Coordinates of C-alpha atoms and ligand atoms in Angstrom, one line a residue:
X1 CA -9.6 -5.0 -6.2
X2 CA -7.1 -6.6 -8.2
X3 CA -7.3 -9.8 -9.9
X4 CA -3.6 -10.9 -9.9
X5 CA -3.8 -12.5 -13.0
X6 CA -5.0 -8.6 -14.2
X7 CA -6.6 -11.2 -16.9
X8 CA -9.7 -9.9 -14.5
X9 CA -26.4 -5.6 -15.4
X10 CA -26.8 -4.8 -12.1
X11 CA -29.0 -6.0 -9.7
X12 CA -31.7 -3.9 -10.1
X13 CA -33.4 -5.5 -7.4
X14 CA -37.3 -4.6 -6.9
X15 CA -36.6 -4.3 -2.7
X16 CA -33.8 -2.8 -2.8
X17 CA -35.4 0.7 -4.4
X18 CA -38.8 0.1 -1.3
X19 CA -35.6 -0.6 1.3
X20 CA -34.3 3.0 0.0
X21 CA -37.9 5.0 0.1
X22 CA -38.2 3.2 3.9
X23 CA -35.2 4.2 4.6
X24 CA -35.4 7.8 3.8
X25 CA -38.6 7.4 5.0
X26 CA -37.6 7.0 8.7
X27 CA -34.6 9.2 9.5
X28 CA -37.0 11.8 11.1
X29 CA -38.7 10.5 13.2
X30 CA -35.2 7.7 14.4
X31 CA -33.9 8.7 17.0
X32 CA -29.9 7.8 17.7
X33 CA -28.8 5.5 15.9
X34 CA -27.9 2.1 17.7
X35 CA -24.6 1.4 19.4
X36 CA -24.2 -2.7 18.7
X37 CA -21.4 -5.4 19.9
X38 CA -19.8 -7.9 18.2
X39 CA -17.5 -10.6 19.1
X40 CA -16.4 -12.9 17.0
X41 CA -14.7 -16.3 18.3
X42 CA -11.6 -17.1 16.0
X43 CA -10.3 -19.9 18.5
X44 CA -11.0 -22.2 15.9
X45 CA -9.5 -20.3 12.5
X46 CA -7.7 -23.8 11.4
X47 CA -11.2 -25.6 11.5
X48 CA -11.9 -22.3 9.4
X49 CA -15.7 -21.7 11.3
X50 CA -15.8 -19.1 13.6
X51 CA -18.5 -18.0 16.1
X52 CA -20.2 -14.5 15.7
X53 CA -21.8 -13.0 18.9
X54 CA -24.1 -9.4 17.9
X55 CA -25.8 -8.0 20.7
X56 CA -28.4 -5.4 19.1
X57 CA -30.5 -2.9 20.5
X58 CA -34.2 -3.2 19.3
X59 CA -37.8 -2.3 20.0
X60 CA -40.9 -4.8 19.7
X61 CA -42.4 -5.6 16.7
X62 CA -39.8 -6.7 13.4
X63 CA -35.9 -5.7 13.3
X64 CA -35.4 -5.5 9.6
X65 CA -31.3 -6.7 9.3
X66 CA -29.0 -6.9 6.7
X67 CA -25.6 -9.3 6.3
X68 CA -23.6 -6.7 4.1
X69 CA -23.9 -7.5 0.2
X70 CA -23.0 -4.6 -2.2
X71 CA -19.5 -4.6 -0.4
X72 CA -17.0 -1.7 -1.6
X73 CA -13.8 -2.3 -3.8
X74 CA -15.6 -5.6 -4.4
X75 CA -17.6 -3.7 -6.9
X76 CA -20.7 -6.2 -6.7
X77 CA -23.7 -8.0 -4.8
X78 CA -21.0 -10.5 -3.5
X79 CA -21.5 -10.6 0.3
X80 CA -20.9 -14.5 1.0
X81 CA -24.1 -15.4 3.0
X82 CA -23.7 -18.8 2.1
X83 CA -20.8 -19.1 4.5
X84 CA -23.7 -18.6 7.3
X85 CA -24.8 -21.6 9.3
X86 CA -26.1 -21.4 13.0
X87 CA -28.4 -18.1 13.3
X88 CA -30.1 -17.7 16.3
X89 CA -32.1 -14.6 17.7
X90 CA -33.3 -14.3 21.5
X91 CA -33.8 -11.7 24.1
X92 CA -34.6 -11.7 27.0
X93 CA -33.9 -15.7 27.0
X94 CA -36.6 -16.1 24.8
X95 CA -35.5 -17.8 21.7
X96 CA -37.0 -15.2 18.7
X97 CA -39.1 -16.8 15.2
X98 CA -37.1 -14.9 12.1
X99 CA -38.0 -15.7 8.1
X100 CA -35.2 -14.6 5.5
X101 CA -36.7 -11.8 3.1
X102 CA -38.9 -13.4 0.3
X103 CA -37.1 -11.3 -2.3
X104 CA -33.4 -10.2 -1.0
X105 CA -31.6 -13.7 0.5
X106 CA -29.0 -11.2 2.5
X107 CA -31.9 -9.7 4.5
X108 CA -33.8 -11.3 7.8
X109 CA -37.0 -9.8 9.4
X110 CA -36.9 -11.0 13.3
X111 CA -39.4 -11.0 16.2
X112 CA -38.2 -8.3 18.8
X113 CA -41.5 -9.1 21.4
X114 CA -42.8 -7.0 24.0
X115 CA -40.2 -6.1 26.9
X116 CA -37.2 -6.3 24.9
X117 CA -34.4 -3.6 23.6
X118 CA -32.3 -5.4 22.6
X119 CA -31.3 -9.3 20.6
X120 CA -28.8 -11.4 20.8
X121 CA -28.2 -12.7 17.6
X122 CA -25.8 -15.5 16.8
X123 CA -23.6 -17.0 13.5
X124 CA -21.3 -19.5 12.6
X125 CA -19.6 -18.2 9.1
X126 CA -17.8 -21.3 7.9
X127 CA -14.4 -19.7 6.2
X128 CA -14.7 -21.0 2.5
X129 CA -11.5 -24.0 2.3
X130 CA -12.6 -24.6 -2.1
X131 CA -11.4 -22.2 -4.1
X132 CA -15.2 -21.2 -4.8
X133 CA -16.3 -18.1 -3.1
X134 CA -14.2 -14.6 -3.8
X135 CA -12.8 -11.7 -2.8
X136 CA -13.6 -11.5 1.5
X137 CA -15.9 -15.2 0.7
X138 CA -12.7 -17.2 -0.1
X139 CA -10.1 -18.3 1.7
X140 CA -9.1 -16.4 4.4
X141 CA -7.7 -19.2 6.8
X142 CA -4.4 -21.9 7.0
X143 CA -3.1 -23.5 9.6
X144 CA -1.2 -20.5 10.6
X145 CA -3.1 -17.5 9.9
X146 CA -6.0 -16.1 8.8
X147 CA -7.5 -12.8 7.8
X148 CA -10.6 -10.7 10.2
X149 CA -12.7 -9.8 7.2
X150 CA -16.1 -7.7 9.4
X151 CA -18.2 -8.2 6.4
X152 CA -18.2 -11.6 6.7
X153 CA -19.1 -12.0 10.3
X154 CA -22.3 -9.3 10.9
X155 CA -25.3 -8.0 10.6
X156 CA -26.6 -4.7 11.2
X157 CA -30.2 -2.9 11.2
X158 CA -31.7 -1.4 8.2
X159 CA -33.3 1.9 8.1
X160 CA -29.6 3.5 9.1
X161 CA -26.4 3.8 7.4
X162 CA -23.3 2.3 8.0
X163 CA -21.7 5.6 8.3
X164 CA -24.6 5.8 11.4
X165 CA -23.9 2.7 13.4
X166 CA -21.2 2.3 16.0
X167 CA -19.5 -1.0 16.2
X168 CA -17.9 -2.5 19.0
X169 CA -15.6 -5.2 18.1
X170 CA -14.1 -7.9 20.1
X171 CA -11.9 -10.7 18.8
X172 CA -10.4 -13.9 20.6
X173 CA -7.9 -15.2 18.2
X174 CA -5.7 -18.8 18.8
X175 CA -2.9 -19.1 22.0
X176 CA 0.3 -17.1 20.5
X177 CA -1.4 -15.5 17.4
X178 CA -0.2 -12.0 16.8
X179 CA -2.5 -9.8 14.6
X180 CA -2.2 -6.4 12.3
X181 CA -5.0 -3.5 11.6
X182 CA -6.3 -0.3 11.4
X183 CA -8.5 -0.4 14.0
X184 CA -7.1 0.8 17.9
X185 CA -7.3 -1.3 20.1
X186 CA -9.0 -0.1 23.3
X187 CA -8.0 -3.3 25.5
X188 CA -5.9 -6.2 25.0
X189 CA -6.2 -9.0 27.3
X190 CA -4.4 -12.5 26.9
X191 CA -6.0 -13.5 23.3
X192 CA -9.0 -11.1 23.8
X193 CA -8.7 -7.9 22.5
X194 CA -11.6 -5.8 22.0
X195 CA -11.6 -2.6 20.1
X196 CA -12.3 1.0 20.0
X197 CA -15.9 2.1 19.1
X198 CA -16.1 2.3 14.8
X199 CA -18.9 3.2 13.0
X200 CA -19.9 -0.1 11.0
X201 CA -18.5 1.7 7.6
X202 CA -15.1 2.0 9.0
X203 CA -14.9 -1.8 11.1
X204 CA -16.1 -3.0 7.6
X205 CA -13.6 -1.0 6.1
X206 CA -10.5 -2.4 8.7
X207 CA -10.4 -5.8 8.8
X208 CA -7.3 -7.4 10.9
X209 CA -4.5 -10.0 10.5
X210 CA -3.7 -13.3 12.2
X211 CA -0.9 -15.7 12.5
X212 CA 1.5 -17.7 14.3
X213 CA 4.3 -15.7 11.9
X214 CA 3.8 -12.3 11.7
X215 CA 6.2 -9.9 11.0
X216 CA 5.7 -5.7 11.2
X217 CA 7.8 -4.3 9.0
X218 CA 8.4 0.0 10.1
X219 CA 8.0 1.4 6.3
X220 CA 7.2 5.5 7.2
X221 CA 6.8 7.8 10.8
X222 CA 4.2 10.7 10.1
X223 CA 1.7 9.5 10.1
X224 CA 3.1 6.1 11.2
X225 CA 3.0 3.3 7.7
X226 CA 3.7 -0.3 8.3
X227 CA 3.9 -3.2 7.4
X228 CA 2.1 -6.5 8.9
X229 CA 2.5 -9.4 7.0
X230 CA 0.9 -13.1 8.4
X231 CA 2.4 -16.3 6.3
X232 CA 2.4 -19.7 6.5
X233 CA 5.9 -20.2 8.0
X234 CA 8.9 -18.5 9.4
X235 CA 10.9 -18.4 6.2
X236 CA 8.4 -17.1 3.6
X237 CA 8.4 -13.8 6.0
X238 CA 12.8 -13.8 5.3
X239 CA 12.9 -11.6 1.9
X240 CA 16.0 -8.7 1.2
X241 CA 16.3 -5.8 3.1
X242 CA 16.3 -3.3 0.2
X243 CA 12.6 -5.7 -0.7
X244 CA 11.1 -3.8 2.3
X245 CA 13.0 -0.6 1.4
X246 CA 11.3 -0.2 -2.3
X247 CA 8.5 -0.1 -0.1
X248 CA 9.0 2.4 1.7
X249 CA 9.9 4.0 -1.2
X250 CA 6.7 3.6 -1.7
X251 CA 5.8 6.0 0.8
X252 CA 7.6 8.3 -0.2
X253 CA 7.4 8.3 -3.6
X254 CA 3.2 8.9 -3.0
X255 CA 3.4 11.7 -1.1
X256 CA 4.6 13.6 -3.2
X257 CA 2.3 12.0 -6.5
X258 CA -1.0 12.9 -4.0
X259 CA 0.2 15.7 -2.0
X260 CA -1.5 15.3 1.0
X261 CA -2.6 12.0 2.7
X262 CA -6.5 10.9 4.0
X263 CA -5.7 8.6 6.6
X264 CA -4.2 8.9 10.5
X265 CA -1.9 6.0 10.3
X266 CA -1.3 3.7 7.3
X267 CA -1.1 -0.6 7.5
X268 CA -0.6 -3.0 4.6
X269 CA -1.9 -5.9 5.9
X270 CA -0.3 -9.3 4.1
X271 CA -1.6 -12.6 3.5
X272 CA 1.4 -15.0 2.0
X273 CA 0.2 -18.7 2.2
X274 CA -1.0 -20.6 -1.1
X275 CA -3.5 -22.3 0.3
X276 CA -6.0 -18.4 0.7
X277 CA -8.0 -17.4 -2.2
X278 CA -4.9 -14.0 -3.8
X279 CA -7.0 -10.8 -4.5
X280 CA -5.9 -7.3 -3.3
X281 CA -8.7 -5.5 -1.4
X282 CA -8.3 -1.1 -0.7
X283 CA -9.3 0.1 2.9
X284 CA -8.6 3.8 3.6
X285 CA -5.9 2.9 6.1
X286 CA -4.9 -0.4 4.9
X287 CA -5.2 -3.4 2.0
X288 CA -5.9 -6.6 2.8
X289 CA -3.0 -8.3 -0.5
X290 CA -2.7 -12.0 -0.4
X291 CA -0.6 -13.4 -2.5
X292 CA 1.7 -17.3 -2.8
X293 CA 3.7 -17.9 0.8
X294 CA 7.6 -17.6 -1.0
X295 CA 6.1 -14.1 -2.7
X296 CA 8.0 -12.2 -0.4
X297 CA 11.2 -13.9 -0.9
X298 CA 10.9 -15.6 -4.2
X299 CA 12.0 -13.0 -7.1
X300 CA 9.7 -14.3 -10.2
X301 CA 6.8 -14.6 -7.4
X302 CA 8.2 -11.2 -6.2
X303 CA 8.2 -9.8 -10.5
X304 CA 4.9 -11.0 -10.7
X305 CA 2.9 -9.5 -8.0
X306 CA 5.1 -6.2 -8.0
X307 CA 1.8 -4.5 -8.7
X308 CA -0.3 -5.9 -6.3
X309 CA 0.6 -3.2 -2.8
X310 CA 0.8 0.4 -5.0
X311 CA -2.0 -0.6 -6.5
X312 CA -3.7 -1.2 -3.4
X313 CA -2.3 2.0 -1.0
X314 CA -2.8 3.9 -3.5
X315 CA -6.6 3.5 -3.7
X316 CA -7.0 4.7 -0.7
X317 CA -6.5 8.3 -2.4
X318 CA -7.9 6.9 -5.5
X319 CA -11.1 4.7 -4.6
X320 CA -11.7 5.4 -1.0
X321 CA -11.1 9.1 -0.7
X322 CA -11.8 9.9 -4.1
X323 CA -15.1 8.2 -5.3
X324 CA -17.9 7.9 -7.9
X325 CA -20.5 9.6 -7.1
X326 CA -23.3 6.2 -7.7
X327 CA -20.1 3.8 -6.6
X328 CA -20.9 5.4 -3.0
X329 CA -23.6 3.0 -1.1
X330 CA -25.5 4.5 2.4
X331 CA -24.9 1.3 3.7
X332 CA -24.3 -2.5 1.9
X333 CA -27.4 -3.0 0.5
X334 CA -27.9 -1.0 -2.1
X335 CA -26.7 -1.3 -5.1
X336 CA -24.0 -0.1 -6.7
X337 CA -23.2 1.4 -9.9
X338 CA -19.2 1.4 -11.8
X339 CA -19.6 3.3 -14.7
X340 CA -16.8 5.2 -14.2
X341 CA -14.9 2.2 -12.5
X342 CA -12.6 3.7 -16.2
X343 CA -11.2 6.0 -13.5
X344 CA -11.5 4.1 -9.5
X345 CA -9.6 0.9 -10.8
X346 CA -7.7 2.4 -13.8
X347 CA -6.5 5.2 -13.3
X348 CA -5.3 3.3 -9.9
X349 CA -3.3 0.8 -12.3
X350 CA -1.3 3.3 -14.3
X351 CA -0.5 4.8 -10.6
X352 CA 0.5 2.0 -9.3
X353 CA 2.4 0.8 -12.0
X354 CA 4.8 4.0 -12.5
X355 CA 4.9 4.3 -8.7
X356 CA 6.0 0.2 -8.6
X357 CA 9.1 2.1 -10.8
X358 CA 9.5 5.6 -8.9
X359 CA 9.8 3.3 -5.7
X360 CA 12.5 0.8 -7.6
X361 CA 9.5 -2.6 -6.6
X362 CA 9.9 -2.7 -10.9
X363 CA 12.8 -1.8 -12.4
X364 CA 12.1 0.0 -16.0
X365 CA 12.9 -2.4 -17.7
X366 CA 9.8 -4.8 -16.0
X367 CA 7.2 -1.7 -16.5
X368 CA 7.9 -1.7 -19.4
X369 CA 7.4 -5.5 -19.9
X370 CA 4.2 -5.8 -18.4
X371 CA 3.0 -2.4 -20.8
X372 CA 4.3 -4.3 -23.8
X373 CA 2.2 -7.6 -22.1
X374 CA -1.2 -5.4 -21.8
X375 CA -0.7 -3.5 -25.2
X376 CA -0.1 -7.0 -27.0
X377 CA -3.0 -8.6 -25.0
X378 CA -5.4 -6.0 -25.9
X379 CA -4.0 -5.8 -29.5
X380 CA -5.0 -9.6 -29.9
X381 CA -9.1 -9.0 -28.6
X382 CA -11.4 -9.7 -30.6
X383 CA -13.6 -9.1 -28.4
X384 CA -12.8 -5.4 -28.3
X385 CA -15.0 -6.0 -31.5
X386 CA -18.7 -6.0 -30.1
X387 CA -18.1 -4.7 -26.2
X388 CA -16.6 -1.0 -25.5
X389 CA -14.1 -0.4 -22.5
X390 CA -17.5 1.3 -21.1
X391 CA -19.5 -1.7 -21.4
X392 CA -16.0 -4.1 -19.7
X393 CA -16.8 -1.5 -16.6
X394 CA -20.7 -1.2 -17.1
X395 CA -21.2 -5.0 -16.1
X396 CA -19.2 -5.9 -13.6
X397 CA -21.5 -6.7 -11.1
X398 CA -23.2 -9.2 -13.2
X399 CA -19.7 -10.5 -15.4
X400 CA -16.6 -10.7 -12.8
X401 CA -16.0 -14.1 -11.7
X402 CA -16.6 -15.5 -15.7
X403 CA -13.9 -18.9 -16.8
X404 CA -11.2 -18.1 -18.6
X405 CA -12.1 -19.9 -21.8
X406 CA -13.5 -17.6 -24.6
X407 CA -12.1 -15.0 -22.4
X408 CA -10.8 -13.5 -25.2
X409 CA -14.0 -12.9 -27.1
X410 CA -15.8 -12.7 -23.8
X411 CA -13.3 -10.1 -22.0
X412 CA -12.5 -9.6 -19.1
X413 CA -12.1 -6.7 -16.4
X414 CA -11.1 -4.4 -18.9
X415 CA -11.1 -1.0 -17.4
X416 CA -8.0 -2.5 -15.7
X417 CA -5.6 -2.8 -18.1
X418 CA -6.5 -1.1 -20.9
X419 CA -6.9 2.6 -18.7
X420 CA -3.0 1.9 -17.6
X421 CA -2.5 2.8 -21.1
X422 CA -5.2 5.3 -21.7
X423 CA -4.6 7.5 -19.0
X424 CA -0.6 6.9 -19.9
X425 CA -1.8 8.9 -22.9
X426 CA -3.7 11.3 -21.1
X427 CA -0.2 11.6 -19.6
X428 CA 1.4 12.4 -22.2
X429 CA -1.5 15.1 -23.1
X430 CA -0.7 16.8 -21.0
X431 CA 3.1 16.8 -21.0
X432 CA 2.6 17.8 -25.0
X433 CA 0.7 20.7 -24.1
X434 CA 1.9 22.3 -21.8
X435 CA 5.1 21.6 -22.9
X436 CA 6.8 19.5 -20.9
X437 CA 5.4 21.5 -17.6
X438 CA 2.8 19.6 -16.0
X439 CA 1.5 15.7 -16.5
X440 CA -0.6 13.6 -14.5
X441 CA 0.6 14.9 -11.4
X442 CA -0.4 17.9 -11.2
X443 CA -3.9 16.6 -11.9
X444 CA -3.4 14.1 -9.1
X445 CA -2.8 17.4 -6.6
X446 CA -5.5 19.1 -7.6
X447 CA -7.8 15.8 -7.3
X448 CA -6.8 13.8 -4.9
X449 CA -4.5 16.3 -2.3
X450 CA -6.0 19.0 -0.1
X451 CA -5.7 19.1 3.0
X452 CA -3.8 15.6 5.0
X453 CA -5.6 14.0 7.9
X454 CA -8.5 11.1 9.0
X455 CA -10.0 9.1 6.0
X456 CA -13.0 11.1 4.1
X457 CA -15.2 10.9 1.3
X458 CA -15.2 13.0 -1.5
X459 CA -17.3 12.2 -4.7
X460 CA -17.0 12.9 -7.9
X461 CA -18.9 12.9 -11.1
X462 CA -17.0 12.4 -14.5
X463 CA -17.7 16.5 -15.8
X464 CA -15.2 16.6 -12.2
X465 CA -12.9 14.7 -14.2
X466 CA -13.0 15.9 -17.0
X467 CA -13.3 20.1 -15.6
X468 CA -9.4 18.3 -13.4
X469 CA -8.0 17.7 -16.8
X470 CA -9.0 20.6 -17.8
X471 CA -7.5 23.0 -14.7
X472 CA -4.3 20.6 -15.4
X473 CA -3.8 21.0 -19.4
X474 CA -6.7 22.9 -21.7
X475 CA -7.8 20.3 -24.5
X476 CA -11.2 18.0 -25.1
X477 CA -11.7 15.7 -22.5
X478 CA -14.8 14.7 -23.0
X479 CA -14.3 13.6 -26.4
X480 CA -11.2 12.6 -25.8
X481 CA -12.9 9.9 -23.2
X482 CA -15.9 9.0 -24.8
X483 CA -13.9 7.9 -27.5
X484 CA -11.9 5.9 -25.6
X485 CA -15.2 4.5 -23.8
X486 CA -17.5 3.6 -27.0
X487 CA -13.5 2.4 -29.0
X488 CA -13.7 -0.3 -30.8
X489 CA -9.9 -0.9 -31.6
X490 CA -9.1 -2.6 -34.2
X491 CA -6.7 -2.8 -31.9
X492 CA -6.0 -1.2 -29.1
X493 CA -4.8 1.8 -27.9
X494 CA -1.4 2.8 -28.4
X495 CA -1.5 6.4 -28.4
X496 CA 0.5 6.7 -25.1
X497 CA 3.2 4.0 -26.3
X498 CA 4.0 6.2 -29.1
X499 CA 3.5 9.8 -27.7
X500 CA 6.2 8.5 -24.7
X501 CA 9.0 7.6 -27.2
X502 CA 8.5 4.0 -27.4
X503 CA 6.8 1.0 -29.9
X504 CA 5.0 -2.3 -29.7
X505 CA 7.1 -5.2 -31.5
X506 CA 7.4 -8.8 -31.2
X507 CA 10.3 -10.9 -31.1
X508 CA 11.2 -14.6 -31.1
X509 CA 11.9 -14.2 -27.7
X510 CA 10.0 -14.3 -24.2
X511 CA 9.9 -11.6 -21.6
X512 CA 11.1 -11.9 -18.1
X513 CA 7.6 -10.9 -16.4
X514 CA 6.3 -13.5 -19.3
X515 CA 7.8 -16.3 -18.9
X516 CA 7.3 -15.9 -15.3
X517 CA 3.9 -15.5 -15.7
X518 CA 3.6 -18.7 -17.7
X519 CA 5.8 -19.9 -15.5
X520 CA 2.8 -19.5 -12.5
X521 CA 0.1 -20.6 -14.7
X522 CA 1.7 -23.6 -15.5
X523 CA 0.9 -23.1 -18.6
X524 CA 2.3 -22.2 -22.3
X525 CA 1.3 -18.9 -23.5
X526 CA 0.9 -18.8 -27.6
X527 CA -1.9 -16.7 -27.6
X528 CA 0.2 -14.0 -29.8
X529 CA 1.2 -16.6 -32.7
X530 CA -2.1 -19.4 -33.7
X531 CA -3.8 -17.8 -30.8
X532 CA -3.9 -20.7 -27.7
X533 CA -3.1 -20.7 -24.2
X534 CA -3.2 -24.3 -22.9
X535 CA -2.2 -25.7 -19.8
X536 CA 1.9 -28.5 -19.2
X537 CA -1.5 -30.6 -19.7
X538 CA -2.5 -29.7 -23.3
X539 CA -5.8 -28.6 -22.1
X540 CA -7.0 -25.8 -23.6
X541 CA -7.9 -23.5 -21.2
X542 CA -9.1 -20.4 -24.5
X543 CA -8.3 -20.1 -27.9
X544 CA -7.9 -16.7 -29.1
X545 CA -11.4 -15.7 -32.1
X546 CA -9.7 -15.2 -36.3
X547 CA -6.4 -16.5 -35.4
X548 CA -5.1 -20.1 -37.0
X549 CA -5.4 -22.3 -34.2
X550 CA -9.0 -20.9 -34.1
X551 CA -10.3 -20.4 -37.4
X552 CA -8.4 -24.2 -37.8
X553 CA -11.4 -25.2 -35.8
X554 CA -9.7 -25.9 -32.3
X555 CA -11.8 -24.1 -29.3
X556 CA -11.6 -24.2 -25.5
X557 CA -11.5 -27.3 -23.6
X558 CA -9.6 -29.5 -26.4
X559 CA -6.6 -31.0 -25.5
X560 CA -3.7 -31.1 -27.7
X561 CA -2.0 -35.1 -27.0
X562 CA 0.3 -34.2 -30.2
X563 CA 2.7 -31.5 -31.9
X564 CA 4.0 -32.6 -35.2
X565 CA 3.4 -36.2 -34.3
X566 CA 5.6 -35.5 -31.0
X567 CA 3.8 -36.3 -27.4
X568 CA 2.7 -32.0 -26.8
X569 CA 4.5 -30.8 -23.9
X570 CA 5.7 -26.8 -24.2
X571 CA 9.3 -26.7 -25.0
X572 CA 7.5 -29.4 -28.1
X573 CA 5.3 -27.1 -28.9
X574 CA 8.4 -24.1 -28.7
X575 CA 10.1 -25.7 -30.5
X576 CA 7.6 -26.7 -33.5
X577 CA 6.4 -22.5 -33.6
X578 CA 10.2 -21.9 -34.8
X579 CA 11.0 -25.4 -37.2
X580 CA 7.9 -23.8 -38.9
X581 CA 9.6 -20.4 -40.1
X582 CA 11.9 -22.5 -42.0
X583 CA 9.6 -25.0 -43.4
X584 CA 7.2 -24.5 -45.7
X585 CA 4.3 -27.8 -44.0
X586 CA 2.0 -26.2 -41.6
X587 CA 1.7 -27.1 -37.9
X588 CA 0.2 -30.4 -37.0
X589 CA -1.9 -30.4 -33.9
X590 CA -3.0 -34.2 -32.3
X591 CA -6.2 -32.7 -30.7
X592 CA -8.4 -34.9 -27.8
X593 CA -11.9 -33.2 -27.4
X594 CA -14.9 -35.3 -25.6
X595 CA -13.2 -38.5 -26.1
X596 CA -12.7 -38.2 -29.6
X597 CA -9.7 -37.4 -32.0
X598 CA -8.8 -35.0 -34.7
X599 CA -6.3 -33.8 -36.4
X600 CA -6.0 -30.9 -37.1
X601 CA -3.1 -28.8 -39.9
X602 CA -2.3 -25.1 -39.1
X603 CA -0.1 -23.1 -42.5
X604 CA 1.0 -21.4 -39.6
X605 CA 4.4 -20.2 -40.5
X606 CA 5.4 -16.9 -38.5
X607 CA 7.2 -18.2 -35.1
X608 CA 7.0 -18.1 -32.4
X609 CA 5.9 -13.9 -30.5
X610 CA 6.2 -12.8 -27.4
X611 CA 5.8 -8.4 -27.5
X612 CA 8.6 -6.0 -26.1
X613 CA 8.5 -2.1 -26.3
X614 CA 11.4 -0.8 -28.2
X615 CA 12.6 2.3 -28.0
X616 CA 11.6 4.9 -31.0
X617 CA 14.8 6.9 -32.1
X618 CA 12.3 9.8 -34.2
X619 CA 10.2 10.9 -29.8
X620 CA 12.0 11.8 -27.0
X621 CA 12.3 9.1 -23.9
X622 CA 8.6 10.8 -22.6
X623 CA 8.4 7.5 -20.3
X624 CA 12.1 6.6 -18.5
X625 CA 10.4 10.6 -17.7
X626 CA 7.5 9.9 -16.2
X627 CA 9.0 6.9 -14.3
X628 CA 11.9 8.7 -12.6
X629 CA 11.7 8.9 -9.0
X630 CA 10.4 12.2 -7.5
Ligands
ZN1 ZN1 -8.6 -1.5 -7.8

């Protein structure tokens, strides 16, 4: 999973603990796991409503059914139960009574009468039209395309693991729509596709992308790998050929990094639309990645999302094949523990980023600009003082979806970005300890390689990570990671950047990536000068505690109306910061706060500050070696 912006307490409900016991107790007494059929009518996708019908084997008594709640890759109880309506159960033509569980809103108890051997369940899934839902529960349908996320469209009986349950899916698409998926097709008749039976685990792990404008781009054979791209227009699919050549190279470079593949075939399901939720979600044999409509054809947008597909692809090895033991649950009802996301997401971010450079998706300079932005953000992050990196992982189920205001004090999902720096540090230590003979590639071969074959899950613990690192290079890895995860700064962990022969500096010139981010967010980022982030209308999205704007009394939600007496615009603010370098006058901001106006004077003369990496000529350039294609 990843948020596109990259500036991305467990719910231990008593009933869940009881259910885990129930599952265990019934394992010996239960018969064969049921085979369920699910038919999804997506003919109304353009209205953003999906009609679901399930046939579920059942016995007289109480049938307990779950709607998927804790979803792999989403790291929280994000199953969009609010979007379900029209729920109805019948058996032998008779309408059945049901009741939602009092302690868990994703659980339904259905009364099955004598003589019934199956229950017919039906409901509608209402795909969100606003910005409320997140991940697979977010917007997923437009006039021209949709993504079918099976977790939003099924119920499943309790007492069996999702590996044990078998689902046969049938999908009806709007007339003329084409589709792509890693799910194997049994037959197709007109707009109705019948898939081969799969475990519920693999069904939910195999979304379907569909649309009027769908382009299939072959990337590799043996095993077959392809991009299935659906867009809101035909023009959005018309990218230059070298864009796809880089993704072909990605499949090659990833195989060289890991030494094996754990999928039968692989599909990049890529949505290009300004009207779907923007994120990426990993699967064993595909990824569901959604960006803006012009993200393939517009060079600036392409640069902004350059890390997305490599990140999700790496997850097939790191996250799906190798997965933290306490994040691997028997079904979607059981809470997940997120303490090892610094490996699951952090290492994925590092490997995805270096693969983006090795495959040519990003030029080396663009990779360095991205690392500079990460380093500068963490270097000016007051939240590090109270909240360590480990807590950003531990707290995800409760904390994801937090608002952007006060983000620098609250901290965000920093196990993505901070661990890019930490795993770079690990890579440099391996190279130093082995005198250049080994690198992170050797760790990946040991940890993620092995025998190529179909999807499987091999779980790991903290100790397994430390032990594998020690097999590659002898070092105090336990001490290293314990310190990195508990560290409170001050400042970013820059050891890896510095050991790789580069250093973080600030100057007056924003990088290409920096400008693209500001353009995309329609805002101004004066984070590293006066500690202010604003929209193009001057509304402040965040202030950085301890920096000049916050110290002067300015906070998120206020609106900058004028700068040095002139109406606010991004250009006016930038020019004022520049002029302040050769002036003793304070920077004067007229700010509106809940209908009242105040003038704030900031005694700041440091000019604009934008981060870059520059060479440290006193050390060898290890970073350029790391980024070289294998
Ligand atoms: Zn991820």
